[in-house]
Amino acid sequence: MPTAALEALRAALDATGFIDASAPEAKRYLHDWTGDYLGAALAVLRPRSVEQVQALMRICAEHRIPIVPQGGNTGLVAGAVAGGPPSVVIVSLERLNRIREVDAANFTLRADAGAVLQTLKDAAESEDMLFPLALGAQGSCQIGGNVATNAGGINVLRYGMTRDLVLGLEAVLPDGNLWQGMTGLRKDNRGYDLKQLLIGSEGSLGIVTGVEVKLFPRPANVETAYLGVGSFADAMALFGMARRVCSDLLTAFEVIGSECIALATLSNPETRVPLGGEWPVHVLMELGCSSAIDGRALLEALLAEAFEAGLLGDGTIAQSRAQARAFWAIREDLVEGQAKRGRHVRTDLSVRLSEVARMIEEARSYVLSNWLGWEPIAYGHAGDGNIHFNVMPPLALSAEEVRDRGGDLLDGLYGIVRGLGGSFSAEHGVGRSRRAVYWEWLTPEQRKAVAAIKAAFDPMGIMNPGCLLSG
Amino acid sequence: MPTAALEALRAALDATGFIDASAPEAKRYLHDWTGDYLGAALAVLRPRSVEQVQALMRICAEHRIPIVPQGGNTGLVAGAVAGGPPSVVIVSLERLNRIREVDAANFTLRADAGAVLQTLKDAAESEDMLFPLALGAQGSCQIGGNVATNAGGINVLRYGMTRDLVLGLEAVLPDGNLWQGMTGLRKDNRGYDLKQLLIGSEGSLGIVTGVEVKLFPRPANVETAYLGVGSFADAMALFGMARRVCSDLLTAFEVIGSECIALATLSNPETRVPLGGEWPVHVLMELGCSSAIDGRALLEALLAEAFEAGLLGDGTIAQSRAQARAFWAIREDLVEGQAKRGRHVRTDLSVRLSEVARMIEEARSYVLSNWLGWEPIAYGHAGDGNIHFNVMPPLALSAEEVRDRGGDLLDGLYGIVRGLGGSFSAEHGVGRSRRAVYWEWLTPEQRKAVAAIKAAFDPMGIMNPGCLLSG
């Protein structure tokens, strides 16, 4: 164990910046929030300035100590925890957490990488603006982690992934130098757009230390509808119509297979579906606009046209914010209900919008034909082509059996998606848990390009080994 | 001269695919459309399939013959013409020009790289959709060139740069292998987003052969206003208000300094400004929406609020498409008028929206104080922070004097923009004509990263030498 290196790291930080791996307070940095991954590390480092990040990067580079950068540690693919033997340090950005500036006239906000997403959203709202990135973990995930993983969420439909929201970046590269790109410019066409490489690189190329993001006008007028339709194909046709009628003012278009309702009820027995009659597919749709636009009339015009076209079975427009929250609660409760149901097979699939219905149909048919007693469910961000097609195991199976057999089931689902030209990771990333399938699907040219970029930025391979690339 | 290589290239193409550099029909590929740059080449190659592009790339790699990829050859920074001695081949994509597929349900279109932008726009429109990229050269520029240069234009405000419109790419890399990324997925979070590197790389990393782009609902309802305001600061405040009131349905927010009107008149003596009274800054604003939204009422609500707030002097909303075209004609005629005026100093500057007014003020003051008889004008895409601040020389100066002295003036303007954290190239790119200033402004870390990417993808340096990087 490189004691000299650890002493140098300790000296580069303040007293509370260095946590011994054996200390009780180190524990929460060593496992991911699912509890499935428990790593080990030499130490946990908590820099509180960009200069400290540079200093520790230089020490680690000198001593060849691998670094695992960690934000809010809310990822779903084990990208921010150490995977192998305890030869790495965890670098937590949690103390580098200031909102640096809101530039209201530029519709932008600058923040340290460790600032919690919710604090960015609050800072925007205090200027009557919106930072639209919205995910379940927004109360604890950090903007630097959102950038490193190109986080998605429920507002991607209108505002895009994190990549689309980033106007500037600042990062410490593996040689300890600061890469400065916090321009805040909307148009800047000078050569390679290097920040695009860091976005979504999962800590494998450097440590993001600062971010400048786009803000948007806050929609004063939000309308929410809960709809019942006859099939996923109808839901997708309705989506196409909704885009056209609503001029891309839609902020969400979520589908929920009716089989998910039992899971929502498992989490919340008070669950009431606001539909008359049984419909195989539910759609939760939201649009946002300024007070100068009559959002209610727009939504009503859409629903009338959809009903006329035979795409819509039944539906309710929320009459209050409370009712809108109740609609969204069904979507949130079904996720909770899955967790309550126990270990299951989870996916984060995407295909072209024109293949969503087919993908769900093929996957469902595959499970029902081949996996007796396993129950497929489908829900997700249909407007983005992103479906969480999950499978609940027979209740009699143990967690170990579910894990073991679930791997084969997952392979089957991935095969279907691959055949349709889709992705096994629409938004969760690759991390450690999806690395094998990631490399398996890459073409030789793509493998070569990925390896070349890694080698160009991190020739010693000290950045997050085992995540995205092999360790 | 490598005769064997040229014979191999000739054999790899069909009879009309290989043009001798000395042939008269080679001429139009050798100079850029401004006529300022006249290059030389060994030959002009016109592949008509992706396989032919691969074949010629492999031959060039084997013989170390540099390649200059060329699309519609409408760029403004000499990125697609050979700069140095005649040791290169020009590869024109003009025969690789099919629309491959419109996937209406996915809101996407696939095309060969050599397809002319207007043909993509027409194909989208035939499905009642919109491909929003819009530039003066759209009748002759090619989508592959748009991607390689990350083209901007007049609809960036609502729809983004070309980068934001690309969902998939296919490119031949310098080793002749095909990099395949035509997924058409809206969400795909698998590792490094390699297509981002090729977008805006100006032919320095490979040859784009196919593109998949996003389509949008075609706004049935377009409203256009021509407004007079008291200052650029007021124009920018009006922009902020317009974003909020109009829920980002704005498609254009162009500013025109009143001094530009004389240039519009020079091109078109019938120019009539639709304003009562004299206003120092004119704003051309457009919004687009579906027929289910009352765009006229929205625009009127905005103008009433702006007038109330003292931001608006006078204005006219177009009552017909003909009147809207007349408003836009002023914007187009001023560009023509500049060309008619003769050689002048042109820029393509961007700053944060919060610095636009200050940048124009500082630049104007610099010219008026230091450059007797030179006349500054300012117009551009203010909603993107992108201003074309150009300077007309005294009429008595010769073209040579303008070129020589204009370089110093340009340095002065660039200094101002650099001081404000802006860019010397908002949308035109770097090419050959801006390479020196590009490298001058880069930090050592940025230079290193740019060189590392180039070395990783094009280790032999055969792709477009002299463009972006030195030759």
PDB file of N, CA, C and O in Angstrom, chain A residues 103 106 110 128 149-150 175 180 183 187-190 192 194 204 212 244-245 247 289-290 350 352-354 386 423 425 427 446 448 453, chain B residues 103 106 110 128 149-150 175 180 183 187-190 192 194 204 212 245 247 289-290 350 352-354 386 423 425 427 446 448 453:
ATOM      1  N   ASP A 103     -27.259  33.841 -14.282  1.00  0.00           N
ATOM      2  CA  ASP A 103     -27.238  34.945 -15.249  1.00  0.00           C
ATOM      3  C   ASP A 103     -28.607  34.949 -15.929  1.00  0.00           C
ATOM      4  O   ASP A 103     -28.830  34.267 -16.927  1.00  0.00           O
ATOM      5  N   ASN A 106     -28.928  35.781 -19.581  1.00  0.00           N
ATOM      6  CA  ASN A 106     -28.375  34.750 -20.473  1.00  0.00           C
ATOM      7  C   ASN A 106     -29.143  33.431 -20.343  1.00  0.00           C
ATOM      8  O   ASN A 106     -28.826  32.470 -21.026  1.00  0.00           O
ATOM      9  N   ARG A 110     -24.521  28.855 -13.298  1.00  0.00           N
ATOM     10  CA  ARG A 110     -23.229  28.184 -13.095  1.00  0.00           C
ATOM     11  C   ARG A 110     -23.176  27.584 -11.704  1.00  0.00           C
ATOM     12  O   ARG A 110     -23.527  28.248 -10.730  1.00  0.00           O
ATOM     13  N   ASP A 128     -37.788  32.926 -11.262  1.00  0.00           N
ATOM     14  CA  ASP A 128     -38.946  32.599 -12.102  1.00  0.00           C
ATOM     15  C   ASP A 128     -38.525  31.867 -13.375  1.00  0.00           C
ATOM     16  O   ASP A 128     -39.107  32.053 -14.448  1.00  0.00           O
ATOM     17  N   THR A 149     -22.994  11.301 -16.264  1.00  0.00           N
ATOM     18  CA  THR A 149     -23.820  10.171 -16.709  1.00  0.00           C
ATOM     19  C   THR A 149     -24.845  10.577 -17.763  1.00  0.00           C
ATOM     20  O   THR A 149     -25.655   9.756 -18.174  1.00  0.00           O
ATOM     21  N   ASN A 150     -24.830  11.857 -18.170  1.00  0.00           N
ATOM     22  CA  ASN A 150     -25.824  12.351 -19.135  1.00  0.00           C
ATOM     23  C   ASN A 150     -27.227  11.943 -18.696  1.00  0.00           C
ATOM     24  O   ASN A 150     -27.982  11.284 -19.435  1.00  0.00           O
ATOM     25  N   ASP A 175      -4.103  14.547 -15.971  1.00  0.00           N
ATOM     26  CA  ASP A 175      -2.764  15.075 -15.686  1.00  0.00           C
ATOM     27  C   ASP A 175      -2.810  16.197 -14.658  1.00  0.00           C
ATOM     28  O   ASP A 175      -1.783  16.806 -14.354  1.00  0.00           O
ATOM     29  N   GLN A 180     -10.890  24.230 -19.182  1.00  0.00           N
ATOM     30  CA  GLN A 180     -11.799  25.324 -18.909  1.00  0.00           C
ATOM     31  C   GLN A 180     -12.737  25.531 -20.091  1.00  0.00           C
ATOM     32  O   GLN A 180     -12.303  25.864 -21.186  1.00  0.00           O
ATOM     33  N   THR A 183     -18.101  28.686 -20.978  1.00  0.00           N
ATOM     34  CA  THR A 183     -18.316  29.889 -21.770  1.00  0.00           C
ATOM     35  C   THR A 183     -19.729  30.453 -21.648  1.00  0.00           C
ATOM     36  O   THR A 183     -19.922  31.651 -21.757  1.00  0.00           O
ATOM     37  N   LYS A 187     -23.944  29.744 -29.127  1.00  0.00           N
ATOM     38  CA  LYS A 187     -23.377  29.379 -30.418  1.00  0.00           C
ATOM     39  C   LYS A 187     -21.888  29.607 -30.344  1.00  0.00           C
ATOM     40  O   LYS A 187     -21.445  30.724 -30.079  1.00  0.00           O
ATOM     41  N   ASP A 188     -21.130  28.566 -30.589  1.00  0.00           N
ATOM     42  CA  ASP A 188     -19.680  28.682 -30.509  1.00  0.00           C
ATOM     43  C   ASP A 188     -19.121  27.547 -31.346  1.00  0.00           C
ATOM     44  O   ASP A 188     -19.088  26.404 -30.910  1.00  0.00           O
ATOM     45  N   ASN A 189     -18.723  27.876 -32.545  1.00  0.00           N
ATOM     46  CA  ASN A 189     -18.405  26.827 -33.508  1.00  0.00           C
ATOM     47  C   ASN A 189     -16.909  26.724 -33.761  1.00  0.00           C
ATOM     48  O   ASN A 189     -16.450  26.655 -34.899  1.00  0.00           O
ATOM     49  N   ARG A 190     -16.159  26.682 -32.676  1.00  0.00           N
ATOM     50  CA  ARG A 190     -14.707  26.608 -32.790  1.00  0.00           C
ATOM     51  C   ARG A 190     -14.248  25.173 -32.612  1.00  0.00           C
ATOM     52  O   ARG A 190     -13.975  24.730 -31.502  1.00  0.00           O
ATOM     53  N   TYR A 192     -13.549  21.050 -32.482  1.00  0.00           N
ATOM     54  CA  TYR A 192     -14.145  19.936 -31.746  1.00  0.00           C
ATOM     55  C   TYR A 192     -14.835  20.451 -30.483  1.00  0.00           C
ATOM     56  O   TYR A 192     -14.282  21.267 -29.757  1.00  0.00           O
ATOM     57  N   LEU A 194     -15.251  19.705 -27.200  1.00  0.00           N
ATOM     58  CA  LEU A 194     -14.652  18.757 -26.250  1.00  0.00           C
ATOM     59  C   LEU A 194     -15.553  18.426 -25.076  1.00  0.00           C
ATOM     60  O   LEU A 194     -15.486  17.329 -24.529  1.00  0.00           O
ATOM     61  N   SER A 204     -14.635   8.486 -16.628  1.00  0.00           N
ATOM     62  CA  SER A 204     -13.504   7.735 -17.185  1.00  0.00           C
ATOM     63  C   SER A 204     -12.465   8.618 -17.865  1.00  0.00           C
ATOM     64  O   SER A 204     -11.412   8.131 -18.281  1.00  0.00           O
ATOM     65  N   GLU A 212     -22.084  24.858 -16.453  1.00  0.00           N
ATOM     66  CA  GLU A 212     -23.015  25.952 -16.755  1.00  0.00           C
ATOM     67  C   GLU A 212     -24.173  25.370 -17.550  1.00  0.00           C
ATOM     68  O   GLU A 212     -23.975  24.750 -18.589  1.00  0.00           O
ATOM     69  N   ARG A 244     -47.923  17.269 -32.906  1.00  0.00           N
ATOM     70  CA  ARG A 244     -48.356  18.187 -33.959  1.00  0.00           C
ATOM     71  C   ARG A 244     -49.337  19.233 -33.435  1.00  0.00           C
ATOM     72  O   ARG A 244     -49.198  20.427 -33.693  1.00  0.00           O
ATOM     73  N   VAL A 245     -50.317  18.768 -32.672  1.00  0.00           N
ATOM     74  CA  VAL A 245     -51.355  19.699 -32.207  1.00  0.00           C
ATOM     75  C   VAL A 245     -50.785  20.683 -31.185  1.00  0.00           C
ATOM     76  O   VAL A 245     -51.124  21.861 -31.187  1.00  0.00           O
ATOM     77  N   SER A 247     -47.642  21.736 -30.716  1.00  0.00           N
ATOM     78  CA  SER A 247     -46.440  22.510 -31.060  1.00  0.00           C
ATOM     79  C   SER A 247     -45.282  22.243 -30.117  1.00  0.00           C
ATOM     80  O   SER A 247     -44.583  23.172 -29.702  1.00  0.00           O
ATOM     81  N   CYS A 289     -46.970  25.763 -20.539  1.00  0.00           N
ATOM     82  CA  CYS A 289     -46.863  26.953 -21.385  1.00  0.00           C
ATOM     83  C   CYS A 289     -47.002  28.201 -20.519  1.00  0.00           C
ATOM     84  O   CYS A 289     -47.238  28.116 -19.324  1.00  0.00           O
ATOM     85  N   SER A 290     -46.836  29.335 -21.149  1.00  0.00           N
ATOM     86  CA  SER A 290     -46.988  30.595 -20.430  1.00  0.00           C
ATOM     87  C   SER A 290     -48.463  30.872 -20.189  1.00  0.00           C
ATOM     88  O   SER A 290     -49.339  30.239 -20.791  1.00  0.00           O
ATOM     89  N   SER A 350     -34.419   1.394 -25.214  1.00  0.00           N
ATOM     90  CA  SER A 350     -34.969   2.370 -26.154  1.00  0.00           C
ATOM     91  C   SER A 350     -34.910   1.830 -27.569  1.00  0.00           C
ATOM     92  O   SER A 350     -34.002   1.073 -27.926  1.00  0.00           O
ATOM     93  N   ARG A 352     -36.482   3.157 -31.765  1.00  0.00           N
ATOM     94  CA  ARG A 352     -37.111   4.237 -32.511  1.00  0.00           C
ATOM     95  C   ARG A 352     -38.583   4.314 -32.107  1.00  0.00           C
ATOM     96  O   ARG A 352     -39.188   3.291 -31.794  1.00  0.00           O
ATOM     97  N   LEU A 353     -39.157   5.494 -32.151  1.00  0.00           N
ATOM     98  CA  LEU A 353     -40.569   5.637 -31.784  1.00  0.00           C
ATOM     99  C   LEU A 353     -41.445   4.732 -32.639  1.00  0.00           C
ATOM    100  O   LEU A 353     -42.456   4.218 -32.176  1.00  0.00           O
ATOM    101  N   SER A 354     -41.018   4.526 -33.866  1.00  0.00           N
ATOM    102  CA  SER A 354     -41.802   3.691 -34.781  1.00  0.00           C
ATOM    103  C   SER A 354     -41.721   2.212 -34.426  1.00  0.00           C
ATOM    104  O   SER A 354     -42.417   1.396 -35.025  1.00  0.00           O
ATOM    105  N   ASN A 386     -38.315   5.295 -24.902  1.00  0.00           N
ATOM    106  CA  ASN A 386     -37.621   4.676 -23.763  1.00  0.00           C
ATOM    107  C   ASN A 386     -38.619   3.939 -22.869  1.00  0.00           C
ATOM    108  O   ASN A 386     -39.448   4.560 -22.227  1.00  0.00           O
ATOM    109  N   SER A 423     -31.334   0.279 -28.002  1.00  0.00           N
ATOM    110  CA  SER A 423     -30.268   0.380 -27.007  1.00  0.00           C
ATOM    111  C   SER A 423     -30.676  -0.307 -25.721  1.00  0.00           C
ATOM    112  O   SER A 423     -31.841  -0.248 -25.321  1.00  0.00           O
ATOM    113  N   SER A 425     -29.474   0.669 -22.986  1.00  0.00           N
ATOM    114  CA  SER A 425     -29.358   1.692 -21.953  1.00  0.00           C
ATOM    115  C   SER A 425     -29.788   3.038 -22.501  1.00  0.00           C
ATOM    116  O   SER A 425     -29.005   3.778 -23.074  1.00  0.00           O
ATOM    117  N   GLU A 427     -31.053   5.566 -20.654  1.00  0.00           N
ATOM    118  CA  GLU A 427     -30.654   6.685 -19.806  1.00  0.00           C
ATOM    119  C   GLU A 427     -29.777   6.309 -18.624  1.00  0.00           C
ATOM    120  O   GLU A 427     -29.122   7.172 -18.062  1.00  0.00           O
ATOM    121  N   GLN A 446     -16.081   0.820 -33.448  1.00  0.00           N
ATOM    122  CA  GLN A 446     -16.488   1.569 -32.272  1.00  0.00           C
ATOM    123  C   GLN A 446     -15.580   1.261 -31.078  1.00  0.00           C
ATOM    124  O   GLN A 446     -15.195   2.156 -30.336  1.00  0.00           O
ATOM    125  N   LYS A 448     -12.508   0.419 -31.169  1.00  0.00           N
ATOM    126  CA  LYS A 448     -11.233   1.080 -31.416  1.00  0.00           C
ATOM    127  C   LYS A 448     -11.321   2.576 -31.070  1.00  0.00           C
ATOM    128  O   LYS A 448     -10.418   3.146 -30.457  1.00  0.00           O
ATOM    129  N   ILE A 453     -10.006   7.166 -27.544  1.00  0.00           N
ATOM    130  CA  ILE A 453     -10.344   8.360 -26.753  1.00  0.00           C
ATOM    131  C   ILE A 453      -9.860   8.201 -25.326  1.00  0.00           C
ATOM    132  O   ILE A 453      -9.260   9.109 -24.745  1.00  0.00           O
TER     133      ILE A 453
ATOM    134  N   ASP B 103     -38.911   8.451 -41.694  1.00  0.00           N
ATOM    135  CA  ASP B 103     -39.639   7.652 -40.707  1.00  0.00           C
ATOM    136  C   ASP B 103     -40.550   8.623 -39.957  1.00  0.00           C
ATOM    137  O   ASP B 103     -40.164   9.231 -38.964  1.00  0.00           O
ATOM    138  N   ASN B 106     -41.197   8.189 -36.280  1.00  0.00           N
ATOM    139  CA  ASN B 106     -40.028   8.485 -35.446  1.00  0.00           C
ATOM    140  C   ASN B 106     -39.620   9.949 -35.555  1.00  0.00           C
ATOM    141  O   ASN B 106     -38.664  10.376 -34.921  1.00  0.00           O
ATOM    142  N   ARG B 110     -33.475   9.952 -42.926  1.00  0.00           N
ATOM    143  CA  ARG B 110     -32.111   9.495 -43.199  1.00  0.00           C
ATOM    144  C   ARG B 110     -31.718   9.909 -44.608  1.00  0.00           C
ATOM    145  O   ARG B 110     -32.496   9.721 -45.555  1.00  0.00           O
ATOM    146  N   ASP B 128     -45.684  16.749 -44.188  1.00  0.00           N
ATOM    147  CA  ASP B 128     -46.211  17.786 -43.299  1.00  0.00           C
ATOM    148  C   ASP B 128     -45.334  17.963 -42.059  1.00  0.00           C
ATOM    149  O   ASP B 128     -45.826  18.215 -40.962  1.00  0.00           O
ATOM    150  N   THR B 149     -19.632  20.951 -40.421  1.00  0.00           N
ATOM    151  CA  THR B 149     -19.363  22.323 -39.965  1.00  0.00           C
ATOM    152  C   THR B 149     -20.304  22.745 -38.850  1.00  0.00           C
ATOM    153  O   THR B 149     -20.243  23.889 -38.407  1.00  0.00           O
ATOM    154  N   ASN B 150     -21.191  21.843 -38.417  1.00  0.00           N
ATOM    155  CA  ASN B 150     -22.187  22.187 -37.395  1.00  0.00           C
ATOM    156  C   ASN B 150     -22.891  23.488 -37.767  1.00  0.00           C
ATOM    157  O   ASN B 150     -22.891  24.471 -37.008  1.00  0.00           O
ATOM    158  N   ASP B 175      -8.918   5.103 -41.626  1.00  0.00           N
ATOM    159  CA  ASP B 175      -8.384   3.778 -41.968  1.00  0.00           C
ATOM    160  C   ASP B 175      -9.290   3.058 -42.971  1.00  0.00           C
ATOM    161  O   ASP B 175      -9.045   1.895 -43.312  1.00  0.00           O
ATOM    162  N   GLN B 180     -20.421   3.206 -37.849  1.00  0.00           N
ATOM    163  CA  GLN B 180     -21.860   3.110 -38.050  1.00  0.00           C
ATOM    164  C   GLN B 180     -22.599   3.605 -36.821  1.00  0.00           C
ATOM    165  O   GLN B 180     -22.472   3.019 -35.756  1.00  0.00           O
ATOM    166  N   THR B 183     -28.516   5.264 -35.594  1.00  0.00           N
ATOM    167  CA  THR B 183     -29.494   4.577 -34.762  1.00  0.00           C
ATOM    168  C   THR B 183     -30.882   5.203 -34.795  1.00  0.00           C
ATOM    169  O   THR B 183     -31.874   4.515 -34.642  1.00  0.00           O
ATOM    170  N   LYS B 187     -32.903   8.582 -27.133  1.00  0.00           N
ATOM    171  CA  LYS B 187     -32.188   8.386 -25.868  1.00  0.00           C
ATOM    172  C   LYS B 187     -31.316   7.155 -26.016  1.00  0.00           C
ATOM    173  O   LYS B 187     -31.832   6.072 -26.282  1.00  0.00           O
ATOM    174  N   ASP B 188     -30.041   7.330 -25.832  1.00  0.00           N
ATOM    175  CA  ASP B 188     -29.122   6.206 -25.976  1.00  0.00           C
ATOM    176  C   ASP B 188     -27.875   6.573 -25.190  1.00  0.00           C
ATOM    177  O   ASP B 188     -27.043   7.332 -25.662  1.00  0.00           O
ATOM    178  N   ASN B 189     -27.760   6.036 -24.017  1.00  0.00           N
ATOM    179  CA  ASN B 189     -26.738   6.516 -23.093  1.00  0.00           C
ATOM    180  C   ASN B 189     -25.619   5.497 -22.928  1.00  0.00           C
ATOM    181  O   ASN B 189     -25.195   5.183 -21.814  1.00  0.00           O
ATOM    182  N   ARG B 190     -25.126   5.011 -24.056  1.00  0.00           N
ATOM    183  CA  ARG B 190     -24.060   4.018 -24.006  1.00  0.00           C
ATOM    184  C   ARG B 190     -22.721   4.678 -24.255  1.00  0.00           C
ATOM    185  O   ARG B 190     -22.275   4.821 -25.392  1.00  0.00           O
ATOM    186  N   TYR B 192     -19.270   7.021 -24.505  1.00  0.00           N
ATOM    187  CA  TYR B 192     -18.919   8.239 -25.229  1.00  0.00           C
ATOM    188  C   TYR B 192     -19.829   8.410 -26.440  1.00  0.00           C
ATOM    189  O   TYR B 192     -20.071   7.458 -27.181  1.00  0.00           O
ATOM    190  N   LEU B 194     -19.754   9.294 -29.706  1.00  0.00           N
ATOM    191  CA  LEU B 194     -18.708   9.542 -30.700  1.00  0.00           C
ATOM    192  C   LEU B 194     -19.154  10.447 -31.838  1.00  0.00           C
ATOM    193  O   LEU B 194     -18.349  11.172 -32.414  1.00  0.00           O
ATOM    194  N   SER B 204     -11.796  16.871 -40.549  1.00  0.00           N
ATOM    195  CA  SER B 204     -10.444  16.574 -40.070  1.00  0.00           C
ATOM    196  C   SER B 204     -10.327  15.195 -39.417  1.00  0.00           C
ATOM    197  O   SER B 204      -9.232  14.782 -39.059  1.00  0.00           O
ATOM    198  N   GLU B 212     -28.747  10.909 -39.990  1.00  0.00           N
ATOM    199  CA  GLU B 212     -30.159  10.810 -39.618  1.00  0.00           C
ATOM    200  C   GLU B 212     -30.505  12.027 -38.776  1.00  0.00           C
ATOM    201  O   GLU B 212     -29.858  12.303 -37.763  1.00  0.00           O
ATOM    202  N   VAL B 245     -43.058  35.094 -22.468  1.00  0.00           N
ATOM    203  CA  VAL B 245     -44.462  35.205 -22.864  1.00  0.00           C
ATOM    204  C   VAL B 245     -44.831  34.132 -23.895  1.00  0.00           C
ATOM    205  O   VAL B 245     -45.917  33.571 -23.858  1.00  0.00           O
ATOM    206  N   SER B 247     -43.443  31.139 -24.508  1.00  0.00           N
ATOM    207  CA  SER B 247     -43.144  29.729 -24.210  1.00  0.00           C
ATOM    208  C   SER B 247     -42.210  29.098 -25.222  1.00  0.00           C
ATOM    209  O   SER B 247     -42.429  27.981 -25.665  1.00  0.00           O
ATOM    210  N   CYS B 289     -46.413  28.091 -34.620  1.00  0.00           N
ATOM    211  CA  CYS B 289     -47.150  27.169 -33.757  1.00  0.00           C
ATOM    212  C   CYS B 289     -48.196  26.437 -34.584  1.00  0.00           C
ATOM    213  O   CYS B 289     -48.358  26.701 -35.770  1.00  0.00           O
ATOM    214  N   SER B 290     -48.865  25.504 -33.939  1.00  0.00           N
ATOM    215  CA  SER B 290     -49.910  24.749 -34.628  1.00  0.00           C
ATOM    216  C   SER B 290     -51.136  25.629 -34.791  1.00  0.00           C
ATOM    217  O   SER B 290     -51.256  26.683 -34.166  1.00  0.00           O
ATOM    218  N   SER B 350     -19.921  35.856 -31.122  1.00  0.00           N
ATOM    219  CA  SER B 350     -20.958  35.548 -30.145  1.00  0.00           C
ATOM    220  C   SER B 350     -20.464  35.854 -28.745  1.00  0.00           C
ATOM    221  O   SER B 350     -19.271  35.731 -28.449  1.00  0.00           O
ATOM    222  N   ARG B 352     -22.278  35.966 -24.444  1.00  0.00           N
ATOM    223  CA  ARG B 352     -23.456  35.652 -23.635  1.00  0.00           C
ATOM    224  C   ARG B 352     -24.552  36.668 -23.961  1.00  0.00           C
ATOM    225  O   ARG B 352     -24.255  37.827 -24.260  1.00  0.00           O
ATOM    226  N   LEU B 353     -25.792  36.265 -23.858  1.00  0.00           N
ATOM    227  CA  LEU B 353     -26.891  37.191 -24.157  1.00  0.00           C
ATOM    228  C   LEU B 353     -26.800  38.437 -23.280  1.00  0.00           C
ATOM    229  O   LEU B 353     -27.165  39.529 -23.702  1.00  0.00           O
ATOM    230  N   SER B 354     -26.292  38.255 -22.080  1.00  0.00           N
ATOM    231  CA  SER B 354     -26.186  39.375 -21.146  1.00  0.00           C
ATOM    232  C   SER B 354     -25.085  40.351 -21.539  1.00  0.00           C
ATOM    233  O   SER B 354     -24.947  41.412 -20.927  1.00  0.00           O
ATOM    234  N   ASN B 386     -25.456  35.966 -31.167  1.00  0.00           N
ATOM    235  CA  ASN B 386     -24.580  35.916 -32.352  1.00  0.00           C
ATOM    236  C   ASN B 386     -24.789  37.167 -33.209  1.00  0.00           C
ATOM    237  O   ASN B 386     -25.841  37.346 -33.800  1.00  0.00           O
ATOM    238  N   SER B 423     -16.841  34.340 -28.526  1.00  0.00           N
ATOM    239  CA  SER B 423     -16.231  33.523 -29.569  1.00  0.00           C
ATOM    240  C   SER B 423     -16.086  34.338 -30.850  1.00  0.00           C
ATOM    241  O   SER B 423     -16.959  35.139 -31.187  1.00  0.00           O
ATOM    242  N   SER B 425     -16.093  32.833 -33.620  1.00  0.00           N
ATOM    243  CA  SER B 425     -16.813  32.066 -34.620  1.00  0.00           C
ATOM    244  C   SER B 425     -18.053  31.434 -34.014  1.00  0.00           C
ATOM    245  O   SER B 425     -18.008  30.346 -33.468  1.00  0.00           O
ATOM    246  N   GLU B 427     -20.836  30.648 -35.738  1.00  0.00           N
ATOM    247  CA  GLU B 427     -21.415  29.602 -36.583  1.00  0.00           C
ATOM    248  C   GLU B 427     -20.603  29.251 -37.817  1.00  0.00           C
ATOM    249  O   GLU B 427     -20.792  28.189 -38.386  1.00  0.00           O
ATOM    250  N   GLN B 446      -6.404  22.867 -23.843  1.00  0.00           N
ATOM    251  CA  GLN B 446      -7.297  22.665 -24.983  1.00  0.00           C
ATOM    252  C   GLN B 446      -6.508  22.250 -26.227  1.00  0.00           C
ATOM    253  O   GLN B 446      -6.922  21.372 -26.975  1.00  0.00           O
ATOM    254  N   LYS B 448      -3.774  20.632 -26.302  1.00  0.00           N
ATOM    255  CA  LYS B 448      -3.356  19.244 -26.113  1.00  0.00           C
ATOM    256  C   LYS B 448      -4.513  18.285 -26.412  1.00  0.00           C
ATOM    257  O   LYS B 448      -4.323  17.254 -27.070  1.00  0.00           O
ATOM    258  N   ILE B 453      -7.085  14.214 -29.906  1.00  0.00           N
ATOM    259  CA  ILE B 453      -8.219  13.653 -30.657  1.00  0.00           C
ATOM    260  C   ILE B 453      -7.837  13.450 -32.116  1.00  0.00           C
ATOM    261  O   ILE B 453      -8.105  12.404 -32.713  1.00  0.00           O
TER     262      ILE B 453
END
